[in-house]
Amino acid sequence: MAVREKFEYEMHSAQEMLITLSTMAIDALDKSMQALISHDVDAALQVIEDDVHINRLEEDLNDQVILLIAKQSPVATDLRRLIVTIKVASDMERVGDYAVNIAKETIRIGQQELLEPIHKIRRMHELATVMLRQGIDALVQEDVEKAKEIADMDDEVDDLYGEAIRLLFQYSAKEPEKLSQVTQLAFICRYMERSADYATNISEQLFYLVRGRHYDLNK
């Protein structure tokens, strides 16, 4: 195998690892929300246990990319692609961590009836997972137009976050006995909002990859 062919093969391998890592993280986010809605403590515990696989895969991917940079000394687009791979892998590992955090809050809530803002949280989750999947697809396809759409969805997530937090504050004032769940749901809101932000980060990394410049899509 020629040097260039081997390099491209190894870059493709790294990309496949990133896709696997991203799929695992998004699936964990889905499972944590399903556990919350269904009061399924066992499912929440499984999300926590499975996180070790996401962490290990991110470490393996980082090692592979660093070794590739050290061996091949890539430049221009090739170097940007490898740097973006590491950064996106880190973002997706953080999404997996947020899934773990949601699972932990689910265990704390237990069998309590969920407060009304849960509907807005579910919508935030729906949008965040769509954004993350679309972000990874856009990155793989290097589709800048698809990436632009993610910023618009992030605005809706931010609006939902504000609405949910306001409703939760109202509960804490009117029904102080529910303060514990209010706090837990507020944390979950934040984890969902940050997950959506990471989808926007992926889009920004795509712009950097394609155009060689950094763009802030959160403005």
Short mmCIF file of C-alpha atoms in Angstrom, two decimals:
data_model
loop_
_atom_site.label_atom_id
_atom_site.label_comp_id
_atom_site.label_asym_id
_atom_site.label_seq_id
_atom_site.Cartn_x
_atom_site.Cartn_y
_atom_site.Cartn_z
CA MET A 1 0.00 0.00 0.00
CA ALA A 2 1.38 3.42 -1.01
CA VAL A 3 2.12 5.97 1.72
CA ARG A 4 -0.76 8.23 0.70
CA GLU A 5 -3.19 5.31 0.48
CA LYS A 6 -2.17 4.12 3.95
CA PHE A 7 -2.59 7.63 5.34
CA GLU A 8 -6.07 7.96 3.82
CA TYR A 9 -7.01 4.52 5.12
CA GLU A 10 -5.95 5.48 8.65
CA MET A 11 -7.82 8.80 8.44
CA HIS A 12 -10.93 6.94 7.30
CA SER A 13 -10.50 4.54 10.23
CA ALA A 14 -10.35 7.50 12.63
CA GLN A 15 -13.50 8.94 11.08
CA GLU A 16 -15.30 5.61 11.52
CA MET A 17 -14.27 5.58 15.18
CA LEU A 18 -15.67 9.11 15.55
CA ILE A 19 -18.99 8.05 14.01
CA THR A 20 -19.18 5.09 16.40
CA LEU A 21 -18.34 7.28 19.39
CA SER A 22 -20.95 9.85 18.37
CA THR A 23 -23.62 7.21 17.88
CA MET A 24 -22.91 5.76 21.32
CA ALA A 25 -23.09 9.19 22.98
CA ILE A 26 -26.35 10.17 21.27
CA ASP A 27 -27.86 6.78 22.09
CA ALA A 28 -26.86 7.30 25.74
CA LEU A 29 -28.63 10.67 25.71
CA ASP A 30 -31.74 8.98 24.30
CA LYS A 31 -31.61 6.20 26.90
CA SER A 32 -31.17 8.63 29.78
CA MET A 33 -34.24 10.62 28.71
CA GLN A 34 -36.29 7.45 28.26
CA ALA A 35 -35.22 6.34 31.74
CA LEU A 36 -36.30 9.70 33.18
CA ILE A 37 -39.72 9.63 31.52
CA SER A 38 -40.41 6.01 32.49
CA HIS A 39 -38.89 6.29 36.03
CA ASP A 40 -36.62 3.38 35.06
CA VAL A 41 -33.79 3.34 37.59
CA ASP A 42 -32.27 0.16 36.14
CA ALA A 43 -32.02 1.78 32.71
CA ALA A 44 -30.44 4.86 34.27
CA LEU A 45 -27.86 2.68 36.00
CA GLN A 46 -27.08 1.00 32.68
CA VAL A 47 -26.37 4.40 31.08
CA ILE A 48 -23.89 5.11 33.86
CA GLU A 49 -22.18 1.73 33.47
CA ASP A 50 -21.96 2.00 29.67
CA ASP A 51 -20.19 5.35 29.79
CA VAL A 52 -16.86 3.59 30.32
CA HIS A 53 -17.04 2.34 26.71
CA ILE A 54 -17.51 5.88 25.38
CA ASN A 55 -14.58 7.14 27.44
CA ARG A 56 -12.33 4.32 26.29
CA LEU A 57 -13.21 4.83 22.64
CA GLU A 58 -12.43 8.54 22.87
CA GLU A 59 -9.03 7.72 24.38
CA ASP A 60 -8.29 5.19 21.64
CA LEU A 61 -9.32 7.67 18.95
CA ASN A 62 -7.13 10.40 20.42
CA ASP A 63 -4.17 8.03 20.54
CA GLN A 64 -4.68 7.01 16.92
CA VAL A 65 -4.95 10.59 15.66
CA ILE A 66 -1.92 11.78 17.64
CA LEU A 67 0.12 8.87 16.31
CA LEU A 68 -1.02 9.66 12.78
CA ILE A 69 0.03 13.30 13.14
CA ALA A 70 3.39 12.26 14.57
CA LYS A 71 4.10 9.70 11.83
CA GLN A 72 2.79 11.54 8.78
CA SER A 73 3.26 15.26 9.66
CA PRO A 74 0.13 16.22 7.68
CA VAL A 75 -0.47 19.79 6.55
CA ALA A 76 -3.35 21.98 5.36
CA THR A 77 -6.73 20.23 5.12
CA ASP A 78 -5.42 16.87 6.30
CA LEU A 79 -4.10 18.40 9.52
CA ARG A 80 -7.32 20.35 10.07
CA ARG A 81 -9.34 17.16 9.56
CA LEU A 82 -7.36 15.35 12.24
CA ILE A 83 -7.57 18.27 14.68
CA VAL A 84 -11.32 18.52 14.10
CA THR A 85 -11.65 14.78 14.74
CA ILE A 86 -10.06 15.15 18.17
CA LYS A 87 -12.15 18.19 19.08
CA VAL A 88 -15.45 16.63 17.98
CA ALA A 89 -14.59 13.41 19.80
CA SER A 90 -14.08 15.43 22.98
CA ASP A 91 -17.44 17.17 22.49
CA MET A 92 -19.24 13.88 21.95
CA GLU A 93 -17.60 12.37 25.03
CA ARG A 94 -19.02 15.30 26.98
CA VAL A 95 -22.47 14.53 25.56
CA GLY A 96 -22.04 11.03 26.97
CA ASP A 97 -21.18 12.60 30.32
CA TYR A 98 -24.37 14.65 30.21
CA ALA A 99 -26.32 11.46 29.60
CA VAL A 100 -24.71 10.05 32.76
CA ASN A 101 -25.63 13.19 34.69
CA ILE A 102 -29.25 12.94 33.53
CA ALA A 103 -29.28 9.28 34.59
CA LYS A 104 -28.05 10.26 38.04
CA GLU A 105 -30.78 12.90 38.36
CA THR A 106 -33.29 10.27 37.24
CA ILE A 107 -32.22 8.02 40.11
CA ARG A 108 -32.61 10.91 42.57
CA ILE A 109 -36.10 11.72 41.28
CA GLY A 110 -37.13 8.08 41.55
CA GLN A 111 -40.86 7.50 41.27
CA GLN A 112 -41.95 11.11 41.82
CA GLU A 113 -44.48 12.40 39.31
CA LEU A 114 -42.59 14.66 36.93
CA LEU A 115 -43.43 18.35 36.95
CA GLU A 116 -45.07 19.99 33.93
CA PRO A 117 -41.86 21.53 32.47
CA ILE A 118 -40.85 17.97 31.51
CA HIS A 119 -42.70 18.55 28.22
CA LYS A 120 -40.31 21.35 27.32
CA ILE A 121 -37.35 19.24 28.40
CA ARG A 122 -38.50 16.41 26.13
CA ARG A 123 -38.69 18.86 23.22
CA MET A 124 -35.19 20.12 24.06
CA HIS A 125 -33.97 16.52 23.98
CA GLU A 126 -35.68 15.88 20.66
CA LEU A 127 -34.04 18.92 19.09
CA ALA A 128 -30.63 18.27 20.65
CA THR A 129 -30.44 14.72 19.32
CA VAL A 130 -31.55 15.81 15.85
CA MET A 131 -28.89 18.54 15.93
CA LEU A 132 -26.16 16.15 17.04
CA ARG A 133 -26.99 13.56 14.40
CA GLN A 134 -27.22 16.21 11.70
CA GLY A 135 -23.95 17.74 12.88
CA ILE A 136 -22.10 14.44 12.53
CA ASP A 137 -23.71 13.77 9.14
CA ALA A 138 -22.73 17.24 7.95
CA LEU A 139 -19.18 16.73 9.16
CA VAL A 140 -18.80 13.38 7.40
CA GLN A 141 -20.30 14.77 4.18
CA GLU A 142 -18.56 18.14 4.62
CA ASP A 143 -21.97 19.73 3.99
CA VAL A 144 -21.79 23.35 5.13
CA GLU A 145 -25.42 24.10 4.24
CA LYS A 146 -26.65 21.30 6.49
CA ALA A 147 -24.43 22.64 9.28
CA LYS A 148 -25.97 26.11 9.01
CA GLU A 149 -29.41 24.72 9.89
CA ILE A 150 -28.15 23.61 13.29
CA ALA A 151 -27.65 27.17 14.54
CA ASP A 152 -31.34 27.92 13.90
CA MET A 153 -32.40 24.85 15.90
CA ASP A 154 -30.11 25.93 18.72
CA ASP A 155 -32.09 29.17 19.05
CA GLU A 156 -35.24 27.13 19.70
CA VAL A 157 -33.44 25.04 22.32
CA ASP A 158 -32.28 28.22 24.06
CA ASP A 159 -35.85 29.55 24.07
CA LEU A 160 -37.17 26.29 25.52
CA TYR A 161 -34.45 26.33 28.15
CA GLY A 162 -35.49 29.81 29.28
CA GLU A 163 -39.17 28.86 29.36
CA ALA A 164 -38.54 25.67 31.32
CA ILE A 165 -36.35 27.41 33.90
CA ARG A 166 -38.98 30.13 34.43
CA LEU A 167 -41.65 27.47 35.01
CA LEU A 168 -39.41 25.64 37.45
CA PHE A 169 -38.77 28.82 39.43
CA GLN A 170 -42.53 29.30 39.68
CA TYR A 171 -42.86 25.82 41.15
CA SER A 172 -40.11 26.50 43.68
CA ALA A 173 -41.96 29.64 44.83
CA LYS A 174 -45.49 28.17 44.95
CA GLU A 175 -44.70 24.58 45.99
CA PRO A 176 -41.46 24.62 48.01
CA GLU A 177 -41.91 20.95 48.91
CA LYS A 178 -41.03 20.19 45.28
CA LEU A 179 -37.76 22.11 45.42
CA SER A 180 -35.67 18.94 45.17
CA GLN A 181 -37.20 17.89 41.85
CA VAL A 182 -37.14 21.49 40.62
CA THR A 183 -33.40 21.52 41.17
CA GLN A 184 -32.90 18.17 39.46
CA LEU A 185 -34.96 19.15 36.42
CA ALA A 186 -33.12 22.46 36.21
CA PHE A 187 -29.84 20.54 36.00
CA ILE A 188 -31.30 18.30 33.28
CA CYS A 189 -32.39 21.39 31.34
CA ARG A 190 -28.84 22.64 31.48
CA TYR A 191 -27.42 19.32 30.30
CA MET A 192 -29.77 19.32 27.31
CA GLU A 193 -28.97 22.93 26.45
CA ARG A 194 -25.25 22.20 26.59
CA SER A 195 -25.67 19.09 24.42
CA ALA A 196 -27.31 21.26 21.77
CA ASP A 197 -24.40 23.72 22.07
CA TYR A 198 -22.01 20.88 21.30
CA ALA A 199 -23.94 20.22 18.10
CA THR A 200 -23.31 23.85 17.17
CA ASN A 201 -19.64 23.36 18.03
CA ILE A 202 -19.49 20.49 15.53
CA SER A 203 -20.88 22.79 12.85
CA GLU A 204 -18.25 25.39 13.70
CA GLN A 205 -15.55 22.73 13.39
CA LEU A 206 -16.89 21.84 9.94
CA PHE A 207 -16.59 25.47 8.84
CA TYR A 208 -13.01 25.47 10.11
CA LEU A 209 -12.28 22.24 8.23
CA VAL A 210 -13.73 23.46 4.93
CA ARG A 211 -12.79 27.13 5.03
CA GLY A 212 -9.80 27.21 7.33
CA ARG A 213 -11.39 29.90 9.51
CA HIS A 214 -13.18 29.88 12.85
CA TYR A 215 -16.83 30.96 12.97
CA ASP A 216 -19.07 31.56 16.00
CA LEU A 217 -22.52 30.19 15.17
CA ASN A 218 -23.89 30.84 18.67
CA LYS A 219 -24.18 34.58 18.06
#
